[in-house]
C-alpha positions as a printed NumPy array, in Angstrom:
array([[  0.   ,   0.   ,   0.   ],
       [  2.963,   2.394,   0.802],
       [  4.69 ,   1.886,  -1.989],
       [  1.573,   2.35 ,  -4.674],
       [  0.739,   5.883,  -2.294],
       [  3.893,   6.941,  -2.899],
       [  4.024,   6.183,  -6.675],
       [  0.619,   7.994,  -7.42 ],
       [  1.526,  10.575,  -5.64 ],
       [  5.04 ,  11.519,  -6.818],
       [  6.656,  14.783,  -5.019],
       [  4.814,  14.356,  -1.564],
       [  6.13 ,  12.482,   1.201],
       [  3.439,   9.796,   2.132],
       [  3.391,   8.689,   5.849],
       [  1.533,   4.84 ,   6.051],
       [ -0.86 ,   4.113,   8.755],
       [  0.837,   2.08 ,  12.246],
       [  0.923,  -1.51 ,  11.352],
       [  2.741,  -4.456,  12.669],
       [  6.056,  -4.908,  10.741],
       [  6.715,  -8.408,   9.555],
       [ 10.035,  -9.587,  10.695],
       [  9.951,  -8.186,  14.415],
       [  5.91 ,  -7.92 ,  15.103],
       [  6.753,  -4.33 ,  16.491],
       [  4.171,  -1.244,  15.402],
       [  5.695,   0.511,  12.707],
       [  5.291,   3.026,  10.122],
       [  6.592,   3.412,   6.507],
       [  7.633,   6.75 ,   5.793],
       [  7.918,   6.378,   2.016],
       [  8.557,   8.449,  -1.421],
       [  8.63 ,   8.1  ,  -4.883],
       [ 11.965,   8.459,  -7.092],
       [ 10.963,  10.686, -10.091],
       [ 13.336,  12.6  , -12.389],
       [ 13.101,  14.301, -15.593],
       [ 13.376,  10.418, -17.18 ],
       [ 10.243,   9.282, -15.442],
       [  9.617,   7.31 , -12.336],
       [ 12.2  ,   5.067, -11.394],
       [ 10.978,   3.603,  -7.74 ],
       [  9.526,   4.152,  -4.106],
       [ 12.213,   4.763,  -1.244],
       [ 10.647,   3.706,   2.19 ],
       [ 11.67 ,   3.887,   5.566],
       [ 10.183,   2.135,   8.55 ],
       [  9.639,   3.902,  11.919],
       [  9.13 ,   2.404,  14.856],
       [  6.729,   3.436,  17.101],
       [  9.023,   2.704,  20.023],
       [ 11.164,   5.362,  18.71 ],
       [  8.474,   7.984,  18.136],
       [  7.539,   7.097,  21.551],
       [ 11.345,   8.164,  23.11 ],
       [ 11.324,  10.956,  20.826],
       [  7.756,  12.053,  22.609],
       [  9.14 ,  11.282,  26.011],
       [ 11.509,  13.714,  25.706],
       [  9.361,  16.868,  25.639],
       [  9.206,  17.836,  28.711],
       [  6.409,  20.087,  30.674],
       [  7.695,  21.699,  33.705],
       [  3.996,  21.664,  35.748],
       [  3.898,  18.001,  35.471],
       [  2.241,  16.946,  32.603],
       [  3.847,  14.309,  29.608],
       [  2.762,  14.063,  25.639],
       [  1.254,  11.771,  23.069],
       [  1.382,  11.072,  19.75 ],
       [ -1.806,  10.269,  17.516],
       [ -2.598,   9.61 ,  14.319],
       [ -5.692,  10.863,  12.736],
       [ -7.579,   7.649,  13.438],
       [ -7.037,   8.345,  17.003],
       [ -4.294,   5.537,  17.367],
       [ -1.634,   6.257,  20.359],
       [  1.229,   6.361,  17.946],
       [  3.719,   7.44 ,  20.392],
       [  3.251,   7.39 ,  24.477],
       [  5.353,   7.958,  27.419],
       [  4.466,   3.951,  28.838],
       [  4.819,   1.68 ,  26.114],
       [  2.19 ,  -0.788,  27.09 ],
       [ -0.329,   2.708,  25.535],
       [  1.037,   2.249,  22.162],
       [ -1.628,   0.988,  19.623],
       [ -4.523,   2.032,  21.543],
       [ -7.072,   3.888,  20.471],
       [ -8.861,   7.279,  22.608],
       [-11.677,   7.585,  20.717],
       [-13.66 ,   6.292,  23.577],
       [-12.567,  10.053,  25.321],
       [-14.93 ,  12.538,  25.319],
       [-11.312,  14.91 ,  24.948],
       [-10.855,  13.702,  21.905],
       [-13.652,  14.496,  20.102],
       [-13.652,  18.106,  21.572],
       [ -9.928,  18.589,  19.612],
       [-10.676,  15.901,  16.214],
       [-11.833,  18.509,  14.007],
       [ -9.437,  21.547,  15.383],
       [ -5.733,  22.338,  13.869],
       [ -4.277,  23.531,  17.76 ],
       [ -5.399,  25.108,  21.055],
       [ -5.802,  24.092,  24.743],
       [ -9.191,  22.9  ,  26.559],
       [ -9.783,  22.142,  30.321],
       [-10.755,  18.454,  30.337],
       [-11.304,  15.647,  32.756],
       [ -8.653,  12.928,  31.946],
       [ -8.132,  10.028,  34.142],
       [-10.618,  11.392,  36.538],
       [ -8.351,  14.752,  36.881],
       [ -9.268,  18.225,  35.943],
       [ -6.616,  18.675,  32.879],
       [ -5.522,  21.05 ,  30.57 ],
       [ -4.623,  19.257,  27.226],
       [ -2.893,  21.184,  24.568],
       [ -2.868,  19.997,  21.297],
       [ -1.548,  20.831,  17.874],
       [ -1.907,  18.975,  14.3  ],
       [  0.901,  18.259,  12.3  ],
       [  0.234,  19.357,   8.627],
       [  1.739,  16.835,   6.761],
       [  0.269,  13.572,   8.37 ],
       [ -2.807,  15.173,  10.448],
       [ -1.301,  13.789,  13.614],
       [ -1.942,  15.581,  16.941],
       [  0.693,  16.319,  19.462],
       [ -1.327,  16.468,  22.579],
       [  0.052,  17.422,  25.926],
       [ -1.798,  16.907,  29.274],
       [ -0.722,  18.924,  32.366],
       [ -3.255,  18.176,  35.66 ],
       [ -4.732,  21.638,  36.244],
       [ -3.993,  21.331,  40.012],
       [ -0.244,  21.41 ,  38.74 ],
       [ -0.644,  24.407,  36.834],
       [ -2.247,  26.323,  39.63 ],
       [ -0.041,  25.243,  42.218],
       [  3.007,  27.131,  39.508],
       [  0.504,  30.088,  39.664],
       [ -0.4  ,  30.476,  42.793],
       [  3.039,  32.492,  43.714],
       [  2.132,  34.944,  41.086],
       [ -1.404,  35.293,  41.533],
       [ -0.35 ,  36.16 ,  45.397],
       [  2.438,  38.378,  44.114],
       [ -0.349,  40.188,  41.897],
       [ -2.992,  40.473,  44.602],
       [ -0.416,  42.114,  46.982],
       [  0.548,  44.512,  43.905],
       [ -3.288,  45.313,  43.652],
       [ -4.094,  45.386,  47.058],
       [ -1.394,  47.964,  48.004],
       [ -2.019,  49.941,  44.137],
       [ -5.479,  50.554,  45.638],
       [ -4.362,  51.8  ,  49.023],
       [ -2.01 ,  53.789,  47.505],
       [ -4.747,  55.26 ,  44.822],
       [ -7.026,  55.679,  47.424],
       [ -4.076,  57.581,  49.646],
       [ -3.283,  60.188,  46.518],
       [ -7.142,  60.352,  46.004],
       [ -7.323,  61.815,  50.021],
       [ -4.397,  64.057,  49.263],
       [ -5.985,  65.978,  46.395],
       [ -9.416,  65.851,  47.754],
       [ -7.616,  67.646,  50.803],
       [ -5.998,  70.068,  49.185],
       [ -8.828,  70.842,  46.508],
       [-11.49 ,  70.914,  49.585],
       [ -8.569,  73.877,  51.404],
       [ -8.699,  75.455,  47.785],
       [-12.529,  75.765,  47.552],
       [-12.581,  76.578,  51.14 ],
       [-10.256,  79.5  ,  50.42 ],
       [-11.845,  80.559,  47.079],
       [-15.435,  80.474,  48.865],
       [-13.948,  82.488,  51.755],
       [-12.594,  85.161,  49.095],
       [-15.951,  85.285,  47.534],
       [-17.401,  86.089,  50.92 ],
       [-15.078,  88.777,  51.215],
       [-15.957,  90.311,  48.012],
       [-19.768,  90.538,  48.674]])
């Protein structure tokens, strides 16, 4: 199948679906193209992937709060997982999922694995794969939670101060009416 993508479709890179590669067993998939020159066509080069790789390729992103990545194919297929034994699976059965199918990127508040989670997601152009990240919301808010204090002290004392230099010139504008309305008095 690969190979007759690749040849009807000379000049784009064709990326197979995940099957199980014949000599090992392992989930793979063919990364294939076809060899055209000026002469004609002349072949299909292919490349197997395996999905254990894509999977320590994933595992390497890393999310400071807490949170890991996935890899998955249009179909909804784990292609690539942090624990192996999630490769192959499918999360269709996620209500997640179907909130991000039809959407190229962005970041919804989900529940996933029972947890309150924030799952960012993009799609990659050229195979419609989705790199989804998951970070527990609790994590998130415990990074915040210095900076939301930090910004409520900033607020709180703004406001004190605002309300200080609002005293100040309503003092002194009060002592200027008061001395304007005194002159007027004097006048009559």
């Amino acid at each position: 199948l690969w190979y007759r993508r690749a040849h009807d479709y000379p000049g784009r890179t064709i990326w197979s679906g995940v099957y199980l590669e014949g000599a090992t067993g392992r989930p793979v998939i063919t990364v294939s193209r076809a060899v055209v020159d000026d002469s004609g066509f002349h072949g299909v080069l292919g490349i197997d992937i395996s999905l254990y790789l894509l999977a320590d390729i994933v595992k390497k992103i890393y999310f400071e709060q807490g949170g890991y990545a996935i890899l998955v194919d249009n179909s909804g297929l784990i292609i690539a997982h942090p624990e192996a034994a999630q490769l192959g699976k499918i999360v269709t059965d996620n209500a997640w999922y179907w909130d991000i199918k039809n959407r190229q990127q962005g970041v919804i508040l989900a529940t996933y694995r029972g947890v309150p989670t924030f799952i960012s997601f993009i799609t990659i152009p050229e195979t419609g794969w989705k790199l989804i990240g998951f970070i527990p919301q609790e994590n998130v808010e415990h990074e915040l939670a210095p900076i939301k204090d930090r910004t409520l002290g900033v607020g709180v004392l703004s406001a004190l101060l605002a309300a200080l230099a609002g005293l100040i010139v309503a003092n002194r504008t009060a002592a200027s009416l008061r001395g304007l309305v005194a002159a007027m008095t004097k006048v009559q």
